[in-house]
mmCIF file of C-alpha atoms and ligand atoms in Angstrom:
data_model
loop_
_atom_site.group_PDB
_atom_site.id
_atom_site.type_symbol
_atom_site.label_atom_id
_atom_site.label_comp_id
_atom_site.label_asym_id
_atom_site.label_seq_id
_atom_site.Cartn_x
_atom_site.Cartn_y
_atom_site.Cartn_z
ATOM 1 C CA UNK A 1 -35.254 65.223 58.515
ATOM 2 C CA UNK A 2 -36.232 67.324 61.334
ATOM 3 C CA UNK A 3 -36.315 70.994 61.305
ATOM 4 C CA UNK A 4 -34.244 73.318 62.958
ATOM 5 C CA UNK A 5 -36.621 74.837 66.071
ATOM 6 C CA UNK A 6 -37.232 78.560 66.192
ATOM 7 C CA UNK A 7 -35.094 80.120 68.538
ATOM 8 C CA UNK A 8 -36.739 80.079 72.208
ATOM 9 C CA UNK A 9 -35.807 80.925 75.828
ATOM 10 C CA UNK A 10 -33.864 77.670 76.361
ATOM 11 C CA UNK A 11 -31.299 79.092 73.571
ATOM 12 C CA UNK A 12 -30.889 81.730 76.156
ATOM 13 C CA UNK A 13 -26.399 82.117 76.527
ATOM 14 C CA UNK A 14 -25.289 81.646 80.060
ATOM 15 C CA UNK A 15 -26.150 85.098 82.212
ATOM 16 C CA UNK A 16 -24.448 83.924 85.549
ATOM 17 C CA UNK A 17 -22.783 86.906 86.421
ATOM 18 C CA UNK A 18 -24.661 89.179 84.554
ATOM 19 C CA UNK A 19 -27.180 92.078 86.040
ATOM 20 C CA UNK A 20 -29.926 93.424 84.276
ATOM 21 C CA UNK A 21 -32.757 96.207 84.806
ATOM 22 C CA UNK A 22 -35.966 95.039 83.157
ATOM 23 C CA UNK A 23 -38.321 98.657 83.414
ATOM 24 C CA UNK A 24 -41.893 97.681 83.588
ATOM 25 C CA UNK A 25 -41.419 94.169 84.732
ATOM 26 C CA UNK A 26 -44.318 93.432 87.371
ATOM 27 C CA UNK A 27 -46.713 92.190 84.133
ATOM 28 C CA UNK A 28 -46.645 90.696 80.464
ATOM 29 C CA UNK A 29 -43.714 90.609 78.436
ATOM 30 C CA UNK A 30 -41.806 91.902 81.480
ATOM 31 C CA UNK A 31 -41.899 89.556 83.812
ATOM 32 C CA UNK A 32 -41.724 86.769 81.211
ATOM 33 C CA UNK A 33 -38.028 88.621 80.236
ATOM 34 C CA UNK A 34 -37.227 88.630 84.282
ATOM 35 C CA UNK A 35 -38.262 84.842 84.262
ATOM 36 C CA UNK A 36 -36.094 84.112 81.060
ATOM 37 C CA UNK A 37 -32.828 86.095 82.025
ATOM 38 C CA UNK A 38 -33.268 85.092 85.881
ATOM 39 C CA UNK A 39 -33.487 81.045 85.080
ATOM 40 C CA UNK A 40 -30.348 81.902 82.637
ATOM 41 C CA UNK A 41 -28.203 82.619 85.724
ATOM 42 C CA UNK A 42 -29.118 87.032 85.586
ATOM 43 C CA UNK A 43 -29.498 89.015 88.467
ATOM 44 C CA UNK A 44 -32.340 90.377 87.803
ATOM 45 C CA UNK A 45 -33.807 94.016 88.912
ATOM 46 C CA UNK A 46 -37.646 94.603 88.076
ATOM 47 C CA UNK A 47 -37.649 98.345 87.947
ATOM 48 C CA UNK A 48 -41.923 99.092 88.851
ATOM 49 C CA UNK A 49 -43.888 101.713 89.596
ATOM 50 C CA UNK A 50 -45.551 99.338 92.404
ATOM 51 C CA UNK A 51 -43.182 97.692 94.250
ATOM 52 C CA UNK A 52 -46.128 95.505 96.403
ATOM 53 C CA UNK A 53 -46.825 94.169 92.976
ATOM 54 C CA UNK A 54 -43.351 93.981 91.303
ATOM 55 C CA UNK A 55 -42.500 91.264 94.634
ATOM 56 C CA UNK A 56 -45.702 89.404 93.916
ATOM 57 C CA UNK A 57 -44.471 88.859 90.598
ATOM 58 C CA UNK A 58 -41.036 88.468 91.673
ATOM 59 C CA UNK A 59 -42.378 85.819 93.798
ATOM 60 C CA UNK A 60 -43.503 84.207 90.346
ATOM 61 C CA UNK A 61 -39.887 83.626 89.550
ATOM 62 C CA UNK A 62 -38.899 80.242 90.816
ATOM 63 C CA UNK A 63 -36.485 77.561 90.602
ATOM 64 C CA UNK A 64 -34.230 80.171 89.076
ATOM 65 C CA UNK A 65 -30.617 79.480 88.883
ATOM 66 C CA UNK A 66 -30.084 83.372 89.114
ATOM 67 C CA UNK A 67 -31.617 85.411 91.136
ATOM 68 C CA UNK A 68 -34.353 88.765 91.750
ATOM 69 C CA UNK A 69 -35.248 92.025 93.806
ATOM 70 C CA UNK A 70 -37.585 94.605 93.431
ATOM 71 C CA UNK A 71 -36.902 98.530 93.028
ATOM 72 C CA UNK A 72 -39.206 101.453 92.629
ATOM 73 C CA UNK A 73 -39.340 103.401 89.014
ATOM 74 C CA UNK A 74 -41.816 105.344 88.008
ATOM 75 C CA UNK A 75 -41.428 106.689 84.676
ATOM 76 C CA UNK A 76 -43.979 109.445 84.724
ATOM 77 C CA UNK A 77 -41.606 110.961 87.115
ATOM 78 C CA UNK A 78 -38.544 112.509 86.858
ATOM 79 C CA UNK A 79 -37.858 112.628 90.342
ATOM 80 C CA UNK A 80 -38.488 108.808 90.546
ATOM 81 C CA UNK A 81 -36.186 108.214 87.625
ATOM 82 C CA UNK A 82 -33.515 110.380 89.570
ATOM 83 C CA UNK A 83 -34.015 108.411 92.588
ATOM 84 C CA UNK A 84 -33.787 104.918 90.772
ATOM 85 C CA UNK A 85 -30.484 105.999 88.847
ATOM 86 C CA UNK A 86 -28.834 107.384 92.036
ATOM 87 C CA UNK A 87 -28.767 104.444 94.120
ATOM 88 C CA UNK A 88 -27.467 102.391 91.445
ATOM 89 C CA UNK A 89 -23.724 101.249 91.982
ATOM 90 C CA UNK A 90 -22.000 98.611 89.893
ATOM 91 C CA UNK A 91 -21.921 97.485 86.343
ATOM 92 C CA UNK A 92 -25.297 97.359 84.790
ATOM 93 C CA UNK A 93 -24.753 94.281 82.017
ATOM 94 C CA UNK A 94 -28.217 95.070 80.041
ATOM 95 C CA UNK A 95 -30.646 97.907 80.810
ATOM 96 C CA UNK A 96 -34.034 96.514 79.138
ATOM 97 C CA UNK A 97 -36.568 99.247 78.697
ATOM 98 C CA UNK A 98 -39.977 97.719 78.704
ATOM 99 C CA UNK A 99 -42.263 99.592 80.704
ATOM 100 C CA UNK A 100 -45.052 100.944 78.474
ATOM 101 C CA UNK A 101 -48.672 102.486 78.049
ATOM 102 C CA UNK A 102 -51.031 102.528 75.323
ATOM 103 C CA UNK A 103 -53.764 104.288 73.878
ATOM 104 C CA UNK A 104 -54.661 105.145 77.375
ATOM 105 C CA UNK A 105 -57.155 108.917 77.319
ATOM 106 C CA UNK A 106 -55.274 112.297 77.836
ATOM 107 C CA UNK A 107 -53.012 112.424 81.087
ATOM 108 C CA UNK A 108 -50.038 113.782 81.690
ATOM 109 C CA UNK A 109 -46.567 112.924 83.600
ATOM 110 C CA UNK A 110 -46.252 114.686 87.589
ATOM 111 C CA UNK A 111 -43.395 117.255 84.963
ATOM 112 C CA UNK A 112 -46.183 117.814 82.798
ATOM 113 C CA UNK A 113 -45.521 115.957 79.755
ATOM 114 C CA UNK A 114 -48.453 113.658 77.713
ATOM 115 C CA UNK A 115 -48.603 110.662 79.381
ATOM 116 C CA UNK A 116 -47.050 108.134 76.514
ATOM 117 C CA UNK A 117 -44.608 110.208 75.294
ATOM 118 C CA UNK A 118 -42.901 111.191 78.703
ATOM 119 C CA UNK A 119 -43.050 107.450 80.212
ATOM 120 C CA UNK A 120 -42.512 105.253 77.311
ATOM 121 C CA UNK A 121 -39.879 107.448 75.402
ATOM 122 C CA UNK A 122 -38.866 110.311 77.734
ATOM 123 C CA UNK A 123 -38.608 108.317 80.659
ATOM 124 C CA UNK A 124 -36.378 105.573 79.426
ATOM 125 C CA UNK A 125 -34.125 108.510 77.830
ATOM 126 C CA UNK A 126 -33.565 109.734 81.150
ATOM 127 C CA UNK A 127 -33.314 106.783 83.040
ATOM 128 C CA UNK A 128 -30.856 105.114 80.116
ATOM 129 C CA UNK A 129 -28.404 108.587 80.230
ATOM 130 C CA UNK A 130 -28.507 108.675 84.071
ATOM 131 C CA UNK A 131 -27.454 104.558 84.137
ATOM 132 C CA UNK A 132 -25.144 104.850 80.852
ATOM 133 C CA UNK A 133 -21.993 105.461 83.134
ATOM 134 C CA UNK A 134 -22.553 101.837 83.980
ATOM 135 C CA UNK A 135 -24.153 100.011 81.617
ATOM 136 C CA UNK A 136 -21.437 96.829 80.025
ATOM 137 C CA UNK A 137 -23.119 95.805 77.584
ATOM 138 C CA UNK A 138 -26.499 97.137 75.648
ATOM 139 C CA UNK A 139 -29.591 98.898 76.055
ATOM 140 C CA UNK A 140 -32.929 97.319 74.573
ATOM 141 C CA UNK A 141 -35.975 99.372 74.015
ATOM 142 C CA UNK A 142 -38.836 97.995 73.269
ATOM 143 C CA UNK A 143 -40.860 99.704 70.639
ATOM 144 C CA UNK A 144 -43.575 98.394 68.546
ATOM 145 C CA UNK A 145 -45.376 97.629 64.818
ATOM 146 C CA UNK A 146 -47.285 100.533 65.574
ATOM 147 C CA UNK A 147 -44.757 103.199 64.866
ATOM 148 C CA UNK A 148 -45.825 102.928 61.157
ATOM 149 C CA UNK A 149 -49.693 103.875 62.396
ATOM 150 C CA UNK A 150 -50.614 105.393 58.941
ATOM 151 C CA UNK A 151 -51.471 109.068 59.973
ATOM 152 C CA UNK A 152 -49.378 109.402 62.947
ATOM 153 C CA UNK A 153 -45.516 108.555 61.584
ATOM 154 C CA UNK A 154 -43.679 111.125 62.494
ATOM 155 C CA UNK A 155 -42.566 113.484 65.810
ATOM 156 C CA UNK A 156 -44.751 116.466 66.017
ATOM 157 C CA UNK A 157 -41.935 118.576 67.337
ATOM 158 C CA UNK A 158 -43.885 121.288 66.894
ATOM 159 C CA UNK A 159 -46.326 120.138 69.722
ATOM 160 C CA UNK A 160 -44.398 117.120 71.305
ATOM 161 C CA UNK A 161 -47.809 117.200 74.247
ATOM 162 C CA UNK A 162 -50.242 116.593 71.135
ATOM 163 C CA UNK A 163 -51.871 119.870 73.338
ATOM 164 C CA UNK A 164 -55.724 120.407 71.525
ATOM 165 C CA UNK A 165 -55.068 117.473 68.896
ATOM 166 C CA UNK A 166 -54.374 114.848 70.942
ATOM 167 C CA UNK A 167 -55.324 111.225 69.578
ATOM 168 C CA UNK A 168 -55.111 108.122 72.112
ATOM 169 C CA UNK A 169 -53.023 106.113 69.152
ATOM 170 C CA UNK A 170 -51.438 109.033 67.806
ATOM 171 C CA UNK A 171 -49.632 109.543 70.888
ATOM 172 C CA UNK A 172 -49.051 105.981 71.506
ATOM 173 C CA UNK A 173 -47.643 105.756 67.515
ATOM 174 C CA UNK A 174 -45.610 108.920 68.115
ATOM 175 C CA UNK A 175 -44.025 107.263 71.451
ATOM 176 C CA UNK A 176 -43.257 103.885 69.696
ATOM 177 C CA UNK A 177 -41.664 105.777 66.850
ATOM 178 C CA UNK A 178 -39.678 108.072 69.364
ATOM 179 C CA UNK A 179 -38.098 104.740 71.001
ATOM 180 C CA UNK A 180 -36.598 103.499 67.693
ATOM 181 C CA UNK A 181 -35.516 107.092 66.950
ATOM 182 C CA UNK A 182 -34.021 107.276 70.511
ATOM 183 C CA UNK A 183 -32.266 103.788 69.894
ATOM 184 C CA UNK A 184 -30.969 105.181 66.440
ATOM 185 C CA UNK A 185 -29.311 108.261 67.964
ATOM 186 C CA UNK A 186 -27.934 106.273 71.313
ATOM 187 C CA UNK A 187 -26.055 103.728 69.016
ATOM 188 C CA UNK A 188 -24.396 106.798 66.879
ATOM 189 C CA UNK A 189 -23.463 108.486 70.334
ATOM 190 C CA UNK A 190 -22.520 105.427 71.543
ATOM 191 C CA UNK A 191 -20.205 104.416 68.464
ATOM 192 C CA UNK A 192 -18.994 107.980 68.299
ATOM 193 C CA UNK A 193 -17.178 107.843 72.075
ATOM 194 C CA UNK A 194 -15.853 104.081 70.653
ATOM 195 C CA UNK A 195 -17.926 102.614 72.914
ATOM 196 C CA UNK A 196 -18.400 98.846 72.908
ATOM 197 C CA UNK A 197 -21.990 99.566 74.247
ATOM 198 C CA UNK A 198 -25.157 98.707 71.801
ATOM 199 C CA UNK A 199 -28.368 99.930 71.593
ATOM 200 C CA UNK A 200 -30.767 97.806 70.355
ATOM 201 C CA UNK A 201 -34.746 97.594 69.852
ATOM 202 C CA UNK A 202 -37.576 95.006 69.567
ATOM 203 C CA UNK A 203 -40.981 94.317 69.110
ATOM 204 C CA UNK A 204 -43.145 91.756 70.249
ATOM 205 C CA UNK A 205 -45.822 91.842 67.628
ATOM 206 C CA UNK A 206 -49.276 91.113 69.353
ATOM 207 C CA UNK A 207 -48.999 89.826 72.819
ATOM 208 C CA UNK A 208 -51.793 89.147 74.826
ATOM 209 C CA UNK A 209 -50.980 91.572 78.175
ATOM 210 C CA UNK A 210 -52.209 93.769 79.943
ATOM 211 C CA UNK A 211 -51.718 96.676 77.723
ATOM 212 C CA UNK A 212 -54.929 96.598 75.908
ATOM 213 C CA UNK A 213 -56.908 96.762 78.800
ATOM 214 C CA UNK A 214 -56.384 100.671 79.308
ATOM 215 C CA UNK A 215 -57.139 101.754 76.071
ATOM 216 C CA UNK A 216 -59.364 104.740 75.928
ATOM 217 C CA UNK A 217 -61.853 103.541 73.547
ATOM 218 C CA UNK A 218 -64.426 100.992 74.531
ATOM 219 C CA UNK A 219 -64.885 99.869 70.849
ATOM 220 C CA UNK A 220 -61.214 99.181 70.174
ATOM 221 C CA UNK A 221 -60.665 97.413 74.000
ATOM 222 C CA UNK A 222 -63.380 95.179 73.342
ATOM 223 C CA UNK A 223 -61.851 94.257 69.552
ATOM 224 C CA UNK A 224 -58.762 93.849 71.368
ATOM 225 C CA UNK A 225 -59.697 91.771 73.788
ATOM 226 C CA UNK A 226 -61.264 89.300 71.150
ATOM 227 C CA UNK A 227 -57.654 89.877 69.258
ATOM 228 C CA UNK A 228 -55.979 88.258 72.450
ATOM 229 C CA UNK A 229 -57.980 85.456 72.114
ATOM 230 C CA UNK A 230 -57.640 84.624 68.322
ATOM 231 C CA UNK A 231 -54.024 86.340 66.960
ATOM 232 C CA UNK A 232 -51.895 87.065 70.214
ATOM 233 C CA UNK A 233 -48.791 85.348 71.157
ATOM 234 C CA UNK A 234 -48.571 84.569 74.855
ATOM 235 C CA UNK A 235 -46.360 86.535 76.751
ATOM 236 C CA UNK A 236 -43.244 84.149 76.982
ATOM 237 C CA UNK A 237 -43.480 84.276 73.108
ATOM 238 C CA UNK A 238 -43.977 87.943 72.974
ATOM 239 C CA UNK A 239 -40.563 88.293 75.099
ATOM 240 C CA UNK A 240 -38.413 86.683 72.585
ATOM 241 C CA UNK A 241 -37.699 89.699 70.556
ATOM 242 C CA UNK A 242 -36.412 91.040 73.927
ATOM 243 C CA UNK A 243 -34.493 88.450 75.090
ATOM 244 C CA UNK A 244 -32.665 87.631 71.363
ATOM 245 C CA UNK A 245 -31.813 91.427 70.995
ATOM 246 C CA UNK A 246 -30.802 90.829 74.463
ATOM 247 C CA UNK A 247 -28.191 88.270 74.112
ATOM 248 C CA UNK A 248 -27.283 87.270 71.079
ATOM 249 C CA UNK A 249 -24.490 88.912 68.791
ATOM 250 C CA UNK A 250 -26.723 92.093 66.408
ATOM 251 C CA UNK A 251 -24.816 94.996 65.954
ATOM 252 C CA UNK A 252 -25.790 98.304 67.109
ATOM 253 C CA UNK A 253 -28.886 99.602 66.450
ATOM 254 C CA UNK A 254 -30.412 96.268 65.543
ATOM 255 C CA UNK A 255 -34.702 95.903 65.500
ATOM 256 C CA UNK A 256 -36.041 92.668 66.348
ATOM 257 C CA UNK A 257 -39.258 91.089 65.959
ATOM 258 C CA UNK A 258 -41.334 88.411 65.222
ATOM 259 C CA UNK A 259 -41.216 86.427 61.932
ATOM 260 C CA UNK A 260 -44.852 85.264 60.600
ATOM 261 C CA UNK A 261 -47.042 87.155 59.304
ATOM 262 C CA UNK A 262 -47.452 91.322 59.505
ATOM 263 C CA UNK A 263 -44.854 90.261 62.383
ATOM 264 C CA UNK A 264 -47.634 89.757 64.785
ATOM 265 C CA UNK A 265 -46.507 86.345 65.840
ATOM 266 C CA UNK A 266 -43.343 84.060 65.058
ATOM 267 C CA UNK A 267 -40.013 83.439 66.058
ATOM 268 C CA UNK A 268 -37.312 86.710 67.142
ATOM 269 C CA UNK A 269 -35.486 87.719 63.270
ATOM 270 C CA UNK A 270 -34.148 91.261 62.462
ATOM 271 C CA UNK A 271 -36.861 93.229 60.817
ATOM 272 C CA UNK A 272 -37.446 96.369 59.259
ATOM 273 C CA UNK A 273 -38.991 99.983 60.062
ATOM 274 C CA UNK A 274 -40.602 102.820 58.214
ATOM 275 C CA UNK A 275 -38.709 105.488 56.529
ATOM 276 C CA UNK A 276 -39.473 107.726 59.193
ATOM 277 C CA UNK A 277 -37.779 105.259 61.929
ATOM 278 C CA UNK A 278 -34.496 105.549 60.049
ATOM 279 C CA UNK A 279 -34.365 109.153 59.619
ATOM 280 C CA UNK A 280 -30.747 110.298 61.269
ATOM 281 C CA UNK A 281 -32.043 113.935 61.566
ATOM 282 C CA UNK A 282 -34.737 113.312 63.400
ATOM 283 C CA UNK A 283 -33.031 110.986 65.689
ATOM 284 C CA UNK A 284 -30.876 113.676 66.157
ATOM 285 C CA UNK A 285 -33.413 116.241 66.675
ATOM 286 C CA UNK A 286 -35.629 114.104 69.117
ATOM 287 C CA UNK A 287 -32.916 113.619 71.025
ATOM 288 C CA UNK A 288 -32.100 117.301 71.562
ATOM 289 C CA UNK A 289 -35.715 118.006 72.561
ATOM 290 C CA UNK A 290 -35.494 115.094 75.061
ATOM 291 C CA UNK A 291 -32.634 116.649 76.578
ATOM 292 C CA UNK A 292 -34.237 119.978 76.930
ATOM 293 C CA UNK A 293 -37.418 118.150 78.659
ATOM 294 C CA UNK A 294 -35.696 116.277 81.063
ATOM 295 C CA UNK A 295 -33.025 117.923 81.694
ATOM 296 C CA UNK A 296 -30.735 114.752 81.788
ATOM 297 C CA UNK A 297 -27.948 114.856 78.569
ATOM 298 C CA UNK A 298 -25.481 111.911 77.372
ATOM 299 C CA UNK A 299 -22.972 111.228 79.947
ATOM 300 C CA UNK A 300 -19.058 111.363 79.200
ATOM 301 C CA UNK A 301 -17.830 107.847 78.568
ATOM 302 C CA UNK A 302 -14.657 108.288 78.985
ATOM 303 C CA UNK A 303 -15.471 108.984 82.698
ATOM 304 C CA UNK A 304 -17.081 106.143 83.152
ATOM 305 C CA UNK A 305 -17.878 104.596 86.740
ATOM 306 C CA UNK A 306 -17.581 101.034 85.340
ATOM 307 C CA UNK A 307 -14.720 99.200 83.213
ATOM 308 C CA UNK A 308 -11.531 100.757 81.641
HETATM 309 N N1 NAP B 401 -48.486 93.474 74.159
HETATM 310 C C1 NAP B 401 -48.310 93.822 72.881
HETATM 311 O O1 NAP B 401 -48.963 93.291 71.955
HETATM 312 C C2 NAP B 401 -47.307 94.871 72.536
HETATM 313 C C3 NAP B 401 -47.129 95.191 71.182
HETATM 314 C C4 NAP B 401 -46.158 96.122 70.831
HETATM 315 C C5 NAP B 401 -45.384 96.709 71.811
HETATM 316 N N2 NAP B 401 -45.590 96.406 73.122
HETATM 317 C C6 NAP B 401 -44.745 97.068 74.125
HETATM 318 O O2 NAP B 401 -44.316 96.126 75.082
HETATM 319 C C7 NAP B 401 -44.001 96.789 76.310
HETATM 320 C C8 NAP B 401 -44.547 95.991 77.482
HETATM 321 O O3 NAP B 401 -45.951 96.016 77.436
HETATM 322 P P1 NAP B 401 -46.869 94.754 77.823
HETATM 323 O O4 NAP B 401 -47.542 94.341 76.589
HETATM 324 O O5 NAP B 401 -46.119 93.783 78.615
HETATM 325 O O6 NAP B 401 -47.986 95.484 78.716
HETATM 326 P P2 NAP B 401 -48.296 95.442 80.284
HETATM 327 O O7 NAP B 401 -48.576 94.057 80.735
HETATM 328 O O8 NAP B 401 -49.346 96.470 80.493
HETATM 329 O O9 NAP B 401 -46.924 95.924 80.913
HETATM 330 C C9 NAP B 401 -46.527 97.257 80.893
HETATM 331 C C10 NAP B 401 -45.695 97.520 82.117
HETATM 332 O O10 NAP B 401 -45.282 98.894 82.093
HETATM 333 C C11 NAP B 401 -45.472 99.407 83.395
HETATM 334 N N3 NAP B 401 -45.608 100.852 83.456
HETATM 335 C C12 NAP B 401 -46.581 101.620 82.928
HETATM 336 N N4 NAP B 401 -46.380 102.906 83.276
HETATM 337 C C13 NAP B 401 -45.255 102.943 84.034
HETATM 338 C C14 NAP B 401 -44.567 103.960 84.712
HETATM 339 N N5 NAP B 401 -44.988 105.227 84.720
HETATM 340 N N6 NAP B 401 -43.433 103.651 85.387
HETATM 341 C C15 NAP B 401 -42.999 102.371 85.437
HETATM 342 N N7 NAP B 401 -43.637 101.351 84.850
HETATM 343 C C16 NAP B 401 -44.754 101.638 84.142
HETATM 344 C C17 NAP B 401 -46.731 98.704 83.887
HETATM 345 O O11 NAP B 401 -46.841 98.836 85.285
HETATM 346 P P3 NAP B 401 -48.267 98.697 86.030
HETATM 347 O O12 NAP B 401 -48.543 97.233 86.133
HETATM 348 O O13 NAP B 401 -48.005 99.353 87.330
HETATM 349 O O14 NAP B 401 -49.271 99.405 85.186
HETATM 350 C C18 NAP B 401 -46.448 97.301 83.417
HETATM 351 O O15 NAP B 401 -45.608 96.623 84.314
HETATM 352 C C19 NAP B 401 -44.560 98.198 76.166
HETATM 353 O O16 NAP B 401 -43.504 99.093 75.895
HETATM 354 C C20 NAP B 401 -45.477 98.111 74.945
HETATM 355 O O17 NAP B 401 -45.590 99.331 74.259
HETATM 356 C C21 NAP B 401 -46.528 95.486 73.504
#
């Protein structure tokens, strides 16, 4: 009898006439999720900090039925984020947050913030309440297993910059976390107006990328480098979380990731998160101090640019 395959880009639903905004899409799981939505008929947007490199991998993209173009984000600044969300007119179908650093040393954003907490969670909270107004359909974030880092699981809203006890993977941990927290709070919002908008998060479990490479400890870059070799997924596999939170029918708030083992590698299933991840009063309270930092807050729905 043969067995059912894993689900896999070519289960991809029809995007013609669908736009999305993949954040972080010039490398590794984010041009693999251009490639995927842009042969399923999207238009795709690769949102980079680069935009020389966001068209060479643009350029990667072919025999497409849908179709690509390059525009300048940088999520380290709010000024850039402004920028990107102003010149965008029309319906947004899927806003995919992607863009990401990781255990990288101390650095912090041009508005002062530590560098993986104010581009891979305050960032995308920015950018995702300046495009709300338009977005159709959902908003994926991509988060990661390391949100449970034993040590580092929960928000130090006390000292959100880590200032004088800052850790390379506690900040990275703290950012993941802060992404599924984010997500949480977006969906309630989101349900609250009666909005048919989801929010929705992934993981991609290990993924060989370029996201190891910047880590700030020699030791751990080298162990992750041999990691690539022997446990990582590629990154068309490590996209599937993505693109299945994406486009298939979760409800709100959904976290997707792979299936085998520790959920390093496998096929896209719903899976769990720690205690902390769930924790409505946080969500809540994150999402206050995000507002405060970037000075963006939820939009009013019911004024929406796009739809009825
Ligand atoms: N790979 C894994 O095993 C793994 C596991 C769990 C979670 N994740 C998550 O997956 C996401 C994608 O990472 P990846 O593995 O594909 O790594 P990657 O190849 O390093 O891609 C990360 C992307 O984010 C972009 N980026 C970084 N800072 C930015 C900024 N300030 N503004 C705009 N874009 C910025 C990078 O641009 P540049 O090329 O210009 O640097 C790059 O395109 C991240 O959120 C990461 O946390 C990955």
């Amino acid at each position: 009898m043969a067995t059912k395959q894993k689900w896999n880009a070519s289960d991809l639903v029809d995007q013609s006439g669908r736009t999305a905004v993949v954040t972080g899409a010039n490398s590794g799981l984010g041009i693999a999720t251009v490639d995927a939505l842009a042969h399923a008929g999207a238009h795709v947007v690769l949102a980079v900090r680069d935009p020389q490199r966001g068209e060479a991998a643009a350029r990667t993209v072919r025999g497409a039925r849908g179709s690509v173009e390059v525009r300048r984000l940088d999520l380290a600044d709010l000024a850039s984020v402004r920028e990107f969300a102003d010149s965008w007119q029309g319906p947004l179908d899927l806003l995919i947050n992607n863009a990401g650093v990781m255990n990288i040393p101390e650095a912090s954003t041009k508005d002062g913030f530590e560098m993986q907490f104010g581009t891979n969670h305050l960032g995308h909270f920015a950018l995702t309440n300046l495009l709300l107004p338009y977005v159709t359909d959902r908003v994926v974030t991509v988060s990661s297993g390391a949100h449970r880092i034993p040590g580092s699981t929960h928000i130090r809203f006390h000292n959100l910059n880590l200032t004088g006890e800052y850790s390379p993977t506690a900040a990275y941990s703290q950012s993941k976390l802060a992404n599924l927290l984010f997500t949480l709070e977006l969906q309630s919002r989101l349900a609250a107006e009666g909005s048919s908008v989801r929010a929705l998060a992934a993981h991609p479990g290990w993924a060989a990328t370029n996201l190891q490479g910047h880590d700030a400890s020699l030791a751990r870059r080298a162990l992750m480098a041999v990691g690539n070799r022997l446990i990582a997924q590629d990154n068309r596999a490590g996209a599937l979380p993505t693109l299945y939170a994406a486009t298939e029918d979760l409800p709100g708030a959904s976290y997707v990731g792979p299936d085998g083992f520790g959920e390093m590698r496998g096929g896209p299933a719903l899976v769990g998160r720690s205690a902390a991840a769930s924790d409505a009063e946080s969500a809540v309270r994150l999402w206050a101090a995000s507002e405060r930092l970037t000075g963006v807050t939820f939009p009013q729905l019911f004024s929406r640019v796009v739809g009825v």
